[in-house]
Structure formats: structure tokens, C-alpha cells
Short mmCIF file of C-alpha atoms in Angstrom, two decimals:
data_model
loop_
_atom_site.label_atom_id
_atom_site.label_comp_id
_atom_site.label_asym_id
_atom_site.label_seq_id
_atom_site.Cartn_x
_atom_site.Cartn_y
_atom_site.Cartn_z
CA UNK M 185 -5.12 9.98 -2.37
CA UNK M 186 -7.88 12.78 -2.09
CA UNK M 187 -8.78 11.06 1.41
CA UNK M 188 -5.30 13.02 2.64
CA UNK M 189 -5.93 16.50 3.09
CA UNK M 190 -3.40 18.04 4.75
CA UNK M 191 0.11 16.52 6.46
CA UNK M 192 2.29 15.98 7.74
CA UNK M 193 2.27 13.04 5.93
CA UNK M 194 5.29 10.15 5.85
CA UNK M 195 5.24 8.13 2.21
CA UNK M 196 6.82 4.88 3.10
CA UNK M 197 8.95 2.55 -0.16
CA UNK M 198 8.45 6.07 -2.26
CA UNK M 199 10.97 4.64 -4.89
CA UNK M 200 11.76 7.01 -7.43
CA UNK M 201 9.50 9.73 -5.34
CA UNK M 202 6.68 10.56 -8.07
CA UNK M 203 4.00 9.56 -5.85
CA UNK M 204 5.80 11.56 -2.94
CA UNK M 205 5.61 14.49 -5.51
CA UNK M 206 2.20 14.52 -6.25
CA UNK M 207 1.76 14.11 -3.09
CA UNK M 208 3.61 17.23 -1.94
CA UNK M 209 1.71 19.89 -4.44
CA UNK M 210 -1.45 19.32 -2.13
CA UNK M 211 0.41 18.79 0.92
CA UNK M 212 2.34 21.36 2.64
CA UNK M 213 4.80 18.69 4.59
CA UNK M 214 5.96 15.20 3.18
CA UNK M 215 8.55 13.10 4.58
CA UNK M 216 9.59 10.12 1.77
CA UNK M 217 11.48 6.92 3.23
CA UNK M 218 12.92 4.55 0.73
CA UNK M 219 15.42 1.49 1.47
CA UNK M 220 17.23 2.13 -2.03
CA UNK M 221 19.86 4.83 -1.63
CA UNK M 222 20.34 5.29 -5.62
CA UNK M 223 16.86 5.54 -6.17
CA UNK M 224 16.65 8.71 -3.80
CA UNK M 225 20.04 9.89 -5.21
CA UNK M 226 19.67 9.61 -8.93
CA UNK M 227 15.65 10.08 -9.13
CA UNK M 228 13.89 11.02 -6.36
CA UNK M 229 16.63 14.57 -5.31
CA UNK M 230 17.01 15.20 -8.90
CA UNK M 231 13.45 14.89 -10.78
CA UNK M 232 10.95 15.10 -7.71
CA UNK M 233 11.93 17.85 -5.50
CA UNK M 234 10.49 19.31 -2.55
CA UNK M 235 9.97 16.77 -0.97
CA UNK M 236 11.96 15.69 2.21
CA UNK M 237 13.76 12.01 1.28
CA UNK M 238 15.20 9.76 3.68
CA UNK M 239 17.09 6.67 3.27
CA UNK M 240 15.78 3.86 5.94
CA UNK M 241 14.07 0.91 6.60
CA UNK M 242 10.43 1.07 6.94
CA UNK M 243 10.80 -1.84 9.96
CA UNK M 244 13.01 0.61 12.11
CA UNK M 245 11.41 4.04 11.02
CA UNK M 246 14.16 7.17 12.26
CA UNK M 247 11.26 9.81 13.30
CA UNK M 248 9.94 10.66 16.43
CA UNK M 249 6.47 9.40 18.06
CA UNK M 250 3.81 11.10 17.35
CA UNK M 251 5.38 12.63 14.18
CA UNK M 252 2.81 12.01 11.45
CA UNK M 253 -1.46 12.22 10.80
CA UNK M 254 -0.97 9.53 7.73
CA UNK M 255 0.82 7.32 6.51
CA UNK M 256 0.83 5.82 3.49
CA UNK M 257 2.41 2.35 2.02
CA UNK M 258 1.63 1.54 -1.13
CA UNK M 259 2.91 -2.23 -1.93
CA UNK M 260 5.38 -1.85 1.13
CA UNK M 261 4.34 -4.37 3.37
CA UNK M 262 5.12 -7.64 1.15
CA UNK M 263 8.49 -6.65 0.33
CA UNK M 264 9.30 -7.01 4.29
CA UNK M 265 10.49 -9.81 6.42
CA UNK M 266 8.17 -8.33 9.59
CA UNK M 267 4.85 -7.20 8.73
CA UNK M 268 3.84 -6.55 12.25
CA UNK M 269 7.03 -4.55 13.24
CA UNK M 270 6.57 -2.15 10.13
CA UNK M 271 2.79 -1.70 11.04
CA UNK M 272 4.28 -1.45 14.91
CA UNK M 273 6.76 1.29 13.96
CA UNK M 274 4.20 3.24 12.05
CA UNK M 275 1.83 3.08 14.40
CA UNK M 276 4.52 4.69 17.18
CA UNK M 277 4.99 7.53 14.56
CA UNK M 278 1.06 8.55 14.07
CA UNK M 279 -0.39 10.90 16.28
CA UNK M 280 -3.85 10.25 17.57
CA UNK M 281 -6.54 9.81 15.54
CA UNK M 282 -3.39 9.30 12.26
CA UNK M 283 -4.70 7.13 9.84
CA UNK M 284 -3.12 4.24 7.92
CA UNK M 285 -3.57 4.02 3.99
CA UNK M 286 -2.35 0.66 2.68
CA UNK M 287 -1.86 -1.72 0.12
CA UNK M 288 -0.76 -4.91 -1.03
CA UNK M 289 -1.55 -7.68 -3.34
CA UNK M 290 -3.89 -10.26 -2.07
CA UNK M 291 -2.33 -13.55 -2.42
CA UNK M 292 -5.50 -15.46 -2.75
CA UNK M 293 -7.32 -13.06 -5.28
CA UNK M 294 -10.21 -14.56 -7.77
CA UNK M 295 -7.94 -13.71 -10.64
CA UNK M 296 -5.25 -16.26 -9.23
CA UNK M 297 -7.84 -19.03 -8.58
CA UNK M 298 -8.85 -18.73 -12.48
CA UNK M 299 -5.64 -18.62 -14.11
CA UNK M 300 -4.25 -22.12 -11.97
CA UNK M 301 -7.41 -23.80 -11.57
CA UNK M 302 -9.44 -22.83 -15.42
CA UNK M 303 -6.67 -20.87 -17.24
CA UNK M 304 -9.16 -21.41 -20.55
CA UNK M 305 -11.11 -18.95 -18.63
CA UNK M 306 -8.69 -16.54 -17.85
CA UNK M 307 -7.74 -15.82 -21.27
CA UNK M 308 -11.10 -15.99 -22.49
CA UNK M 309 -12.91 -13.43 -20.19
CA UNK M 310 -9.82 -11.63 -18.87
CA UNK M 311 -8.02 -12.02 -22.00
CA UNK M 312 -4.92 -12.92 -20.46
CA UNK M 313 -2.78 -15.38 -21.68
CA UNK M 314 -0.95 -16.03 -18.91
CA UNK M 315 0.10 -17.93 -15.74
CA UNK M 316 -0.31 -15.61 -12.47
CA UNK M 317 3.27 -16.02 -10.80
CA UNK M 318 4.52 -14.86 -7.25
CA UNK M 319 6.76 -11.71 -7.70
CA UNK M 320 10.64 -12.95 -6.73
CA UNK M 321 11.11 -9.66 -4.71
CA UNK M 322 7.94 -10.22 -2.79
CA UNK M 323 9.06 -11.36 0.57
CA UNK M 324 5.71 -12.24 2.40
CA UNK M 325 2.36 -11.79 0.46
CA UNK M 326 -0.68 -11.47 2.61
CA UNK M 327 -4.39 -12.64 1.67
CA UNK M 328 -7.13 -10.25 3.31
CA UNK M 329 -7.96 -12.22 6.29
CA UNK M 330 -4.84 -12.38 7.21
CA UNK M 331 -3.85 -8.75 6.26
CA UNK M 332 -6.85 -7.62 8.86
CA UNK M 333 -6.19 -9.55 11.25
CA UNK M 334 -2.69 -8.63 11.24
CA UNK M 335 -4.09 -4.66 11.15
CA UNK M 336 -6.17 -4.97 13.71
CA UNK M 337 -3.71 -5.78 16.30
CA UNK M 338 -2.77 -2.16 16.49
CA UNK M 339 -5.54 -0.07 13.72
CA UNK M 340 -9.15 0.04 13.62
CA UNK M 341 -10.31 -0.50 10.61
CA UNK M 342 -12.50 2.51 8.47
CA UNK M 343 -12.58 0.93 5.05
CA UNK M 344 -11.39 -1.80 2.77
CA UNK M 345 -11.56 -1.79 -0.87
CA UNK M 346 -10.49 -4.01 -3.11
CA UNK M 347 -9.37 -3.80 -7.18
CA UNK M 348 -8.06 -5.73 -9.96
CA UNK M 349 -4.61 -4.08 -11.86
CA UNK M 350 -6.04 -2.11 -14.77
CA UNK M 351 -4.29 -4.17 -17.63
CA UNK M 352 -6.03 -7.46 -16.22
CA UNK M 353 -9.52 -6.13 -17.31
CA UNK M 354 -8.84 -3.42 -20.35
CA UNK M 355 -10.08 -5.52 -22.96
CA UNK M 356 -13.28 -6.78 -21.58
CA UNK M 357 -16.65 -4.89 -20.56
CA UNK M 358 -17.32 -7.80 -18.31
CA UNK M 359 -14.83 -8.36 -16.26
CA UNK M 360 -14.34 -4.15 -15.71
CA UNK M 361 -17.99 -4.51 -14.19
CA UNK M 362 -16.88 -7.87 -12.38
CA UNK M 363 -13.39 -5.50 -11.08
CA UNK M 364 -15.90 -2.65 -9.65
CA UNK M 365 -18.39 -5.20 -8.08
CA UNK M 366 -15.34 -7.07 -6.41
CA UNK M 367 -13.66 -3.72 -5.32
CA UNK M 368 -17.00 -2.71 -3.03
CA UNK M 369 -18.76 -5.87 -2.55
CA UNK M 370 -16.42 -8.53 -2.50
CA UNK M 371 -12.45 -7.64 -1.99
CA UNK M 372 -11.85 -10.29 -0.40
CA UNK M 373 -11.79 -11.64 -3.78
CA UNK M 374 -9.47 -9.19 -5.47
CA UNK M 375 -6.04 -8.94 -6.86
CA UNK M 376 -4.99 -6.18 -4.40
CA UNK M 377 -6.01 -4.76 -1.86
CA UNK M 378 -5.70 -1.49 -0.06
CA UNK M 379 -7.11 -0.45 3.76
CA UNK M 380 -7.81 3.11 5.73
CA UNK M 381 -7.27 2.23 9.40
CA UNK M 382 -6.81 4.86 12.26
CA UNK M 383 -4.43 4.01 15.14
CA UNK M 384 -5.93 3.03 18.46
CA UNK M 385 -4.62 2.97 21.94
CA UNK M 386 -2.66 5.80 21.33
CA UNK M 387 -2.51 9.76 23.02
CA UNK M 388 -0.81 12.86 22.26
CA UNK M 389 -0.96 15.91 19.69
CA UNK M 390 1.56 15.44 16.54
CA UNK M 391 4.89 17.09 17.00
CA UNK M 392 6.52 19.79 15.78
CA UNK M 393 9.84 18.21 14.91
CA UNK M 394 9.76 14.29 13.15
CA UNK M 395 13.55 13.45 12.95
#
């Protein structure tokens, strides 16, 4: 996250809170939100401290408008029933000008075509040996038209990049280059995705308070 220079900044599905963590030794203010109350009890207060944790749900965010300059959701948005009332609520909390880091797995990624459609190459390039399967707590996955589209309603777009998970490509040279080549040229093609986007339609400075 070296595109986040300074907060406050709201970490939405922190989990455990490490990322929040890191987050908050180069960030003076971080607010973490996480649905799972024993995760923030038994991990995130007692390992990751310092940074301010809050139990919610990232479709009905508790903070005031205009609270935050970024947020960030790392693999939130596919583990929700509403995609566009999350990326509603979080654009009602960013100030003007707040920016929108996100990611999420792209549901029609290169990588999936292979492995159901040529699995011989899959496990001969990729060296994978493996079926790709939909993960059971994924509510709604998202391919990258659709994920921009869905975006745009309420962000403009900056930048869209595009990677394949490291363990997919360790063990070959060529599909590392293939990974790189797909993250800047082509990410519509990738396993995940992840998009900067900066609110539109919206006025006012950030606020002082955000609960």
C-alpha cells in the first residue's frame, strides 16, 4: 500500500488486523472494521494494537460522511450479499477527492479457463495439479467487466491492475513473465484483481470525528 500516504484511513474485513497494523506504523489514524467479533477479540486487540477496531458490517458502515481519504478492501467485496450497497456506504464515508483501493478475485481469470477447459496445461506450465474451485465462503464473485461497471456507478476509475496468486506461478519462469504481462497489459485476464478509484459527485472536507 505505498499509494496511501497519510489517513485517515478505514481498513474494511481486516480479520485478524495484521494488515491494519502495518498499516498503522505509516499511518497516523486507522479505523479497522471486521464482521467477526472473535477475530477482533482474540487477535486483532491482543497481537495488533494501535489500531482502532470495530465490529460491523461493511454493507451498513457506523462512521460519519465524509470520515475517511481511503479506503481499502482487500477480498471484501465477494464475501457480501450487496456489492453496490458496500461500495455505496463507502463512498458516503470518503471525503472528496478519497480514493478506493480494492480487490477481489476475478471469476473469469485465464488461469480458470486452463485448468477446466486444458487442465494438461495447467499442470504442465503452471505446475498445478489441480482443479480451480469456487471458494464456499465466497458469496458473489465478480469478473472485471462487471466489477467496473459496478465501480463506476459511484468511482472514477485511476488504475486497474491485475495479478496471478504467487504460489500459481513459483515454479515456472514462464508463466511469472506471463503473471507480470497479464497484471499491466491484460488483467482482464487475471486471477485477481485489484482497482484505485476516487469518489465522484461528492463535496466537503473530511471530518474531524468518524464515529
Amino acid at each position: 500500500m505505498r499509494s496511501v500516504k497519510c489517513g485517515p484511513v478505514l481498513d474494511l474485513g481486516c480479520g485478524y488486523g495484521y494488515g491494519s497494523f502495518i498499516l498503522r506504523l505509516k499511518i497516523s489514524f486507522v479505523v479497522a472494521l471486521e464482521v467477526d467479533y472473535d477475530a477482533l477479540s482474540q487477535y486483532a486487540n491482543v497481537y495488533y494494537k494501535g489500531v482502532e477496531y470495530v465490529c460491523a458490517d461493511a454493507q451498513h458502515l457506523p462512521f460519519r460522511s465524509n470520515a475517511f481519504k481511503y479506503v481499502i478492501a482487500l477480498e471484501v467485496i465477494e464475501h457480501v450479499k450487496n456489492g453496490l450497497r458496500l461500495l455505496k456506504e463507502v463512498h458516503r464515508v470518503l471525503c472528496r477527492k478519497g480514493v478506493l483501493i480494492l480487490s477481489t478475485p476475478n471469476k473469469r481469470s485465464l488461469l480458470e479457463f486452463i485448468y477446466r477447459k486444458i487442465p494438461v496445461i495447467g499442470r504442465t506450465i503452471f505446475k498445478v495439479d489441480k482443479d480451480v474451485k469456487k471458494n464456499p465462503y465466497h458469496v458473489k464473485e465478480y469478473d472485471l467487466i462487471e466489477l467496473v461497471k459496478l465501480v463506476s456507478y459511484k468511482y472514477r476509475i485511476k488504475r486497474i491492475i491485475g495479478f496471478i496468486i504467487p504460489f500459481l506461478y513459483r515454479k515456472s519462469k514462464f508463466s511469472k513473465i506471463l503473471s507480470l504481462y497479464i497484471a499491466h497489459v491484460l488483467p482482464i485476464l487475471a486471477s485477481n484483481v485489484m482497482i484505485w478509484a476516487e469518489v465522484k459527485n461528492r463535496g466537503g472536507k473530511c471530518s474531524n470525528t468518524h464515529l
